[in-house]
C-alpha positions as protocol buffer text, in pm:
chain_id: "A"
residue {
  index: 1
  type: UNK
  ca { x: 18004 y: 11677 z: 13294 }
}
residue {
  index: 2
  type: UNK
  ca { x: 17881 y: 11323 z: 13154 }
}
residue {
  index: 3
  type: UNK
  ca { x: 18150 y: 11332 z: 12938 }
}
residue {
  index: 4
  type: UNK
  ca { x: 18360 y: 11429 z: 13215 }
}
residue {
  index: 5
  type: UNK
  ca { x: 18211 y: 11119 z: 13493 }
}
residue {
  index: 6
  type: UNK
  ca { x: 18427 y: 10887 z: 13631 }
}
residue {
  index: 7
  type: UNK
  ca { x: 18122 y: 10645 z: 13654 }
}
residue {
  index: 8
  type: UNK
  ca { x: 18210 y: 10394 z: 13394 }
}
residue {
  index: 9
  type: UNK
  ca { x: 17781 y: 10342 z: 13306 }
}
residue {
  index: 10
  type: UNK
  ca { x: 17756 y: 10693 z: 13241 }
}
residue {
  index: 11
  type: UNK
  ca { x: 18061 y: 10683 z: 13026 }
}
residue {
  index: 12
  type: UNK
  ca { x: 17896 y: 10460 z: 12799 }
}
residue {
  index: 13
  type: UNK
  ca { x: 17599 y: 10565 z: 12766 }
}
residue {
  index: 14
  type: UNK
  ca { x: 17783 y: 10908 z: 12633 }
}
residue {
  index: 15
  type: UNK
  ca { x: 17975 y: 10709 z: 12431 }
}
residue {
  index: 16
  type: UNK
  ca { x: 17696 y: 10550 z: 12268 }
}
residue {
  index: 17
  type: UNK
  ca { x: 17502 y: 10861 z: 12261 }
}
residue {
  index: 18
  type: UNK
  ca { x: 17750 y: 11036 z: 12064 }
}
residue {
  index: 19
  type: UNK
  ca { x: 17850 y: 10769 z: 11822 }
}
residue {
  index: 20
  type: UNK
  ca { x: 17465 y: 10690 z: 11708 }
}
residue {
  index: 21
  type: UNK
  ca { x: 17288 y: 11136 z: 11713 }
}
residue {
  index: 22
  type: UNK
  ca { x: 17375 y: 11370 z: 11609 }
}
residue {
  index: 23
  type: UNK
  ca { x: 17385 y: 11814 z: 11665 }
}
residue {
  index: 24
  type: UNK
  ca { x: 17067 y: 11798 z: 11452 }
}
residue {
  index: 25
  type: UNK
  ca { x: 16826 y: 11489 z: 11606 }
}
residue {
  index: 26
  type: UNK
  ca { x: 16922 y: 11617 z: 11950 }
}
residue {
  index: 27
  type: UNK
  ca { x: 16832 y: 12070 z: 11861 }
}
residue {
  index: 28
  type: UNK
  ca { x: 16507 y: 11895 z: 11686 }
}
residue {
  index: 29
  type: UNK
  ca { x: 16426 y: 11708 z: 12025 }
}
residue {
  index: 30
  type: UNK
  ca { x: 16430 y: 12004 z: 12240 }
}
residue {
  index: 31
  type: UNK
  ca { x: 16320 y: 12368 z: 12271 }
}
residue {
  index: 32
  type: UNK
  ca { x: 16643 y: 12556 z: 12124 }
}
residue {
  index: 33
  type: UNK
  ca { x: 16613 y: 12997 z: 12132 }
}
residue {
  index: 34
  type: UNK
  ca { x: 16615 y: 13095 z: 11803 }
}
residue {
  index: 35
  type: UNK
  ca { x: 16968 y: 13326 z: 11869 }
}
residue {
  index: 36
  type: UNK
  ca { x: 17102 y: 13019 z: 11901 }
}
residue {
  index: 37
  type: UNK
  ca { x: 16959 y: 12798 z: 11579 }
}
residue {
  index: 38
  type: UNK
  ca { x: 17047 y: 13160 z: 11389 }
}
residue {
  index: 39
  type: UNK
  ca { x: 17395 y: 13063 z: 11513 }
}
residue {
  index: 40
  type: UNK
  ca { x: 17385 y: 12727 z: 11409 }
}
residue {
  index: 41
  type: UNK
  ca { x: 17243 y: 12752 z: 11045 }
}
residue {
  index: 42
  type: UNK
  ca { x: 17585 y: 12752 z: 10956 }
}
residue {
  index: 43
  type: UNK
  ca { x: 17638 y: 12443 z: 11000 }
}
residue {
  index: 44
  type: UNK
  ca { x: 17327 y: 12253 z: 11051 }
}
residue {
  index: 45
  type: UNK
  ca { x: 17265 y: 12330 z: 10682 }
}
residue {
  index: 46
  type: UNK
  ca { x: 17576 y: 12132 z: 10590 }
}
residue {
  index: 47
  type: UNK
  ca { x: 17528 y: 11794 z: 10882 }
}
residue {
  index: 48
  type: UNK
  ca { x: 17082 y: 11787 z: 10804 }
}
residue {
  index: 49
  type: UNK
  ca { x: 17040 y: 11440 z: 10602 }
}
residue {
  index: 50
  type: UNK
  ca { x: 16628 y: 11417 z: 10421 }
}
residue {
  index: 51
  type: UNK
  ca { x: 16536 y: 11222 z: 10724 }
}
residue {
  index: 52
  type: UNK
  ca { x: 16617 y: 11619 z: 10870 }
}
residue {
  index: 53
  type: UNK
  ca { x: 16401 y: 11776 z: 10688 }
}
residue {
  index: 54
  type: UNK
  ca { x: 16163 y: 11620 z: 10743 }
}
residue {
  index: 55
  type: UNK
  ca { x: 16196 y: 11679 z: 11136 }
}
residue {
  index: 56
  type: UNK
  ca { x: 16294 y: 12023 z: 11102 }
}
residue {
  index: 57
  type: UNK
  ca { x: 15942 y: 12082 z: 10955 }
}
residue {
  index: 58
  type: UNK
  ca { x: 15738 y: 11887 z: 11184 }
}
residue {
  index: 59
  type: UNK
  ca { x: 15908 y: 12073 z: 11399 }
}
residue {
  index: 60
  type: UNK
  ca { x: 15869 y: 12439 z: 11159 }
}
residue {
  index: 61
  type: UNK
  ca { x: 15507 y: 12370 z: 11154 }
}
residue {
  index: 62
  type: UNK
  ca { x: 15483 y: 12345 z: 11563 }
}
residue {
  index: 63
  type: UNK
  ca { x: 15688 y: 12547 z: 11717 }
}
residue {
  index: 64
  type: UNK
  ca { x: 15655 y: 12999 z: 11747 }
}
residue {
  index: 65
  type: UNK
  ca { x: 15684 y: 13222 z: 11451 }
}
residue {
  index: 66
  type: UNK
  ca { x: 16024 y: 13360 z: 11595 }
}
residue {
  index: 67
  type: UNK
  ca { x: 16171 y: 13005 z: 11560 }
}
residue {
  index: 68
  type: UNK
  ca { x: 15968 y: 12922 z: 11244 }
}
residue {
  index: 69
  type: UNK
  ca { x: 16163 y: 13173 z: 10989 }
}
residue {
  index: 70
  type: UNK
  ca { x: 16504 y: 13046 z: 11222 }
}
residue {
  index: 71
  type: UNK
  ca { x: 16383 y: 12694 z: 11087 }
}
residue {
  index: 72
  type: UNK
  ca { x: 16247 y: 12757 z: 10780 }
}
residue {
  index: 73
  type: UNK
  ca { x: 16589 y: 12885 z: 10699 }
}
residue {
  index: 74
  type: UNK
  ca { x: 16825 y: 12643 z: 10800 }
}
residue {
  index: 75
  type: UNK
  ca { x: 16601 y: 12414 z: 10529 }
}
residue {
  index: 76
  type: UNK
  ca { x: 16637 y: 12661 z: 10257 }
}
residue {
  index: 77
  type: UNK
  ca { x: 16932 y: 12576 z: 10278 }
}
residue {
  index: 78
  type: UNK
  ca { x: 16988 y: 12276 z: 10342 }
}
residue {
  index: 79
  type: UNK
  ca { x: 16798 y: 12283 z: 10027 }
}
residue {
  index: 80
  type: UNK
  ca { x: 17067 y: 12334 z: 9791 }
}
residue {
  index: 81
  type: UNK
  ca { x: 17263 y: 12068 z: 9869 }
}
residue {
  index: 82
  type: UNK
  ca { x: 17097 y: 11732 z: 9811 }
}
residue {
  index: 83
  type: UNK
  ca { x: 16992 y: 11596 z: 9531 }
}
residue {
  index: 84
  type: UNK
  ca { x: 16700 y: 11734 z: 9264 }
}
residue {
  index: 85
  type: UNK
  ca { x: 16485 y: 11373 z: 9362 }
}
residue {
  index: 86
  type: UNK
  ca { x: 16544 y: 11484 z: 9737 }
}
residue {
  index: 87
  type: UNK
  ca { x: 16448 y: 11806 z: 9762 }
}
residue {
  index: 88
  type: UNK
  ca { x: 16174 y: 11714 z: 9453 }
}
residue {
  index: 89
  type: UNK
  ca { x: 16002 y: 11432 z: 9745 }
}
residue {
  index: 90
  type: UNK
  ca { x: 16072 y: 11604 z: 10059 }
}
residue {
  index: 91
  type: UNK
  ca { x: 15876 y: 11947 z: 9790 }
}
residue {
  index: 92
  type: UNK
  ca { x: 15559 y: 11703 z: 9760 }
}
residue {
  index: 93
  type: UNK
  ca { x: 15546 y: 11556 z: 10036 }
}
residue {
  index: 94
  type: UNK
  ca { x: 15537 y: 11885 z: 10173 }
}
residue {
  index: 95
  type: UNK
  ca { x: 15341 y: 12023 z: 9961 }
}
residue {
  index: 96
  type: UNK
  ca { x: 15007 y: 11736 z: 9960 }
}
residue {
  index: 97
  type: UNK
  ca { x: 14903 y: 11794 z: 10332 }
}
residue {
  index: 98
  type: UNK
  ca { x: 14500 y: 11978 z: 10262 }
}
residue {
  index: 99
  type: UNK
  ca { x: 14657 y: 12291 z: 10448 }
}
residue {
  index: 100
  type: UNK
  ca { x: 14998 y: 12535 z: 10401 }
}
residue {
  index: 101
  type: UNK
  ca { x: 15057 y: 12815 z: 10655 }
}
residue {
  index: 102
  type: UNK
  ca { x: 15043 y: 13095 z: 10419 }
}
residue {
  index: 103
  type: UNK
  ca { x: 15403 y: 13180 z: 10645 }
}
residue {
  index: 104
  type: UNK
  ca { x: 15548 y: 12848 z: 10501 }
}
residue {
  index: 105
  type: UNK
  ca { x: 15351 y: 12892 z: 10104 }
}
residue {
  index: 106
  type: UNK
  ca { x: 15613 y: 13162 z: 10095 }
}
residue {
  index: 107
  type: UNK
  ca { x: 15872 y: 12987 z: 10181 }
}
residue {
  index: 108
  type: UNK
  ca { x: 15815 y: 12756 z: 9890 }
}
residue {
  index: 109
  type: UNK
  ca { x: 15781 y: 13037 z: 9695 }
}
residue {
  index: 110
  type: UNK
  ca { x: 16107 y: 13226 z: 9858 }
}
residue {
  index: 111
  type: UNK
  ca { x: 16271 y: 12797 z: 9764 }
}
residue {
  index: 112
  type: UNK
  ca { x: 16148 y: 12815 z: 9427 }
}
residue {
  index: 113
  type: UNK
  ca { x: 16332 y: 13137 z: 9367 }
}
residue {
  index: 114
  type: UNK
  ca { x: 16598 y: 13061 z: 9537 }
}
residue {
  index: 115
  type: UNK
  ca { x: 16690 y: 12753 z: 9287 }
}
residue {
  index: 116
  type: UNK
  ca { x: 16571 y: 12985 z: 9009 }
}
residue {
  index: 117
  type: UNK
  ca { x: 16986 y: 13032 z: 8911 }
}
residue {
  index: 118
  type: UNK
  ca { x: 17054 y: 12651 z: 9085 }
}
residue {
  index: 119
  type: UNK
  ca { x: 16786 y: 12430 z: 8901 }
}
residue {
  index: 120
  type: UNK
  ca { x: 16539 y: 12647 z: 8669 }
}
residue {
  index: 121
  type: UNK
  ca { x: 16328 y: 12277 z: 8605 }
}
residue {
  index: 122
  type: UNK
  ca { x: 16299 y: 12259 z: 8995 }
}
residue {
  index: 123
  type: UNK
  ca { x: 16222 y: 12605 z: 9066 }
}
residue {
  index: 124
  type: UNK
  ca { x: 15925 y: 12539 z: 8768 }
}
residue {
  index: 125
  type: UNK
  ca { x: 15807 y: 12257 z: 8987 }
}
residue {
  index: 126
  type: UNK
  ca { x: 15776 y: 12428 z: 9330 }
}
residue {
  index: 127
  type: UNK
  ca { x: 15589 y: 12659 z: 9162 }
}
residue {
  index: 128
  type: UNK
  ca { x: 15276 y: 12485 z: 9007 }
}
residue {
  index: 129
  type: UNK
  ca { x: 15297 y: 12219 z: 9309 }
}
residue {
  index: 130
  type: UNK
  ca { x: 15206 y: 12547 z: 9399 }
}
residue {
  index: 131
  type: UNK
  ca { x: 14929 y: 12688 z: 9160 }
}
residue {
  index: 132
  type: UNK
  ca { x: 14784 y: 12292 z: 9205 }
}
residue {
  index: 133
  type: UNK
  ca { x: 14819 y: 12371 z: 9599 }
}
residue {
  index: 134
  type: UNK
  ca { x: 14628 y: 12675 z: 9545 }
}
residue {
  index: 135
  type: UNK
  ca { x: 14369 y: 12567 z: 9261 }
}
residue {
  index: 136
  type: UNK
  ca { x: 14265 y: 12253 z: 9526 }
}
residue {
  index: 137
  type: UNK
  ca { x: 14129 y: 12487 z: 9808 }
}
residue {
  index: 138
  type: UNK
  ca { x: 13818 y: 12516 z: 9811 }
}
residue {
  index: 139
  type: UNK
  ca { x: 13646 y: 12837 z: 9723 }
}
residue {
  index: 140
  type: UNK
  ca { x: 13514 y: 13027 z: 10061 }
}
residue {
  index: 141
  type: UNK
  ca { x: 13882 y: 12952 z: 10105 }
}
residue {
  index: 142
  type: UNK
  ca { x: 14045 y: 13106 z: 9808 }
}
residue {
  index: 143
  type: UNK
  ca { x: 13780 y: 13210 z: 9557 }
}
residue {
  index: 144
  type: UNK
  ca { x: 14031 y: 13327 z: 9295 }
}
residue {
  index: 145
  type: UNK
  ca { x: 14199 y: 12964 z: 9313 }
}
residue {
  index: 146
  type: UNK
  ca { x: 14550 y: 12965 z: 9095 }
}
residue {
  index: 147
  type: UNK
  ca { x: 14571 y: 13368 z: 9121 }
}
residue {
  index: 148
  type: UNK
  ca { x: 14601 y: 13361 z: 9476 }
}
residue {
  index: 149
  type: UNK
  ca { x: 14865 y: 13144 z: 9404 }
}
residue {
  index: 150
  type: UNK
  ca { x: 15009 y: 13366 z: 9104 }
}
residue {
  index: 151
  type: UNK
  ca { x: 14968 y: 13637 z: 9344 }
}
residue {
  index: 152
  type: UNK
  ca { x: 15332 y: 13531 z: 9522 }
}
residue {
  index: 153
  type: UNK
  ca { x: 15526 y: 13470 z: 9267 }
}
residue {
  index: 154
  type: UNK
  ca { x: 15427 y: 13859 z: 9098 }
}
residue {
  index: 155
  type: UNK
  ca { x: 15773 y: 13935 z: 9297 }
}
residue {
  index: 156
  type: UNK
  ca { x: 15967 y: 13656 z: 9064 }
}
residue {
  index: 157
  type: UNK
  ca { x: 15866 y: 13730 z: 8744 }
}
residue {
  index: 158
  type: UNK
  ca { x: 16208 y: 13901 z: 8610 }
}
residue {
  index: 159
  type: UNK
  ca { x: 16338 y: 13508 z: 8484 }
}
residue {
  index: 160
  type: UNK
  ca { x: 16210 y: 13426 z: 8174 }
}
residue {
  index: 161
  type: UNK
  ca { x: 16085 y: 13092 z: 8259 }
}
residue {
  index: 162
  type: UNK
  ca { x: 15945 y: 13210 z: 8582 }
}
residue {
  index: 163
  type: UNK
  ca { x: 15776 y: 13436 z: 8313 }
}
residue {
  index: 164
  type: UNK
  ca { x: 15636 y: 13237 z: 8079 }
}
residue {
  index: 165
  type: UNK
  ca { x: 15498 y: 12960 z: 8351 }
}
residue {
  index: 166
  type: UNK
  ca { x: 15247 y: 13274 z: 8512 }
}
residue {
  index: 167
  type: UNK
  ca { x: 15109 y: 13411 z: 8140 }
}
residue {
  index: 168
  type: UNK
  ca { x: 15025 y: 12960 z: 8048 }
}
residue {
  index: 169
  type: UNK
  ca { x: 14883 y: 12936 z: 8375 }
}
residue {
  index: 170
  type: UNK
  ca { x: 14647 y: 13225 z: 8415 }
}
residue {
  index: 171
  type: UNK
  ca { x: 14623 y: 13235 z: 7970 }
}
residue {
  index: 172
  type: UNK
  ca { x: 14443 y: 12891 z: 8081 }
}
residue {
  index: 173
  type: UNK
  ca { x: 14241 y: 12991 z: 8306 }
}
residue {
  index: 174
  type: UNK
  ca { x: 14118 y: 13272 z: 8158 }
}
residue {
  index: 175
  type: UNK
  ca { x: 13974 y: 13082 z: 7861 }
}
residue {
  index: 176
  type: UNK
  ca { x: 13811 y: 12780 z: 7988 }
}
């Protein structure tokens, strides 16, 4: 209705909003039904900027699990379009948190898997980062340290470089 208003002040505010905002900005600030987000995933993953990644991640940490999976899917799709530094910075920032939920850890493991064909070095970095995260947890939270972290990657063992990384980490832990 604002776009159709005859009031000049309304038109100016609407024009200003439309020229300074994106649909991603709008959706971050709203509670949007999961089905609508799913329908918008192909579009959002193309227009999201690095700044939006952070905002969508924060939203994913706060929303109900039914909406969270869609937001995480949008983030995963978006990561593939960014250069390696943007993705590395994003992964490093989110894994620096003191506590990451199991669902978000699984998401990161899936991102690592999705990058095995696109950028194996980035995939291995995510694996290393998740292992380091698992190891820094106190024993009462994660009594098996890296073993728990490595269990996430068991289904992805078809890739020889991932297999090698898992073997190296396990042998380092067993020897030390």
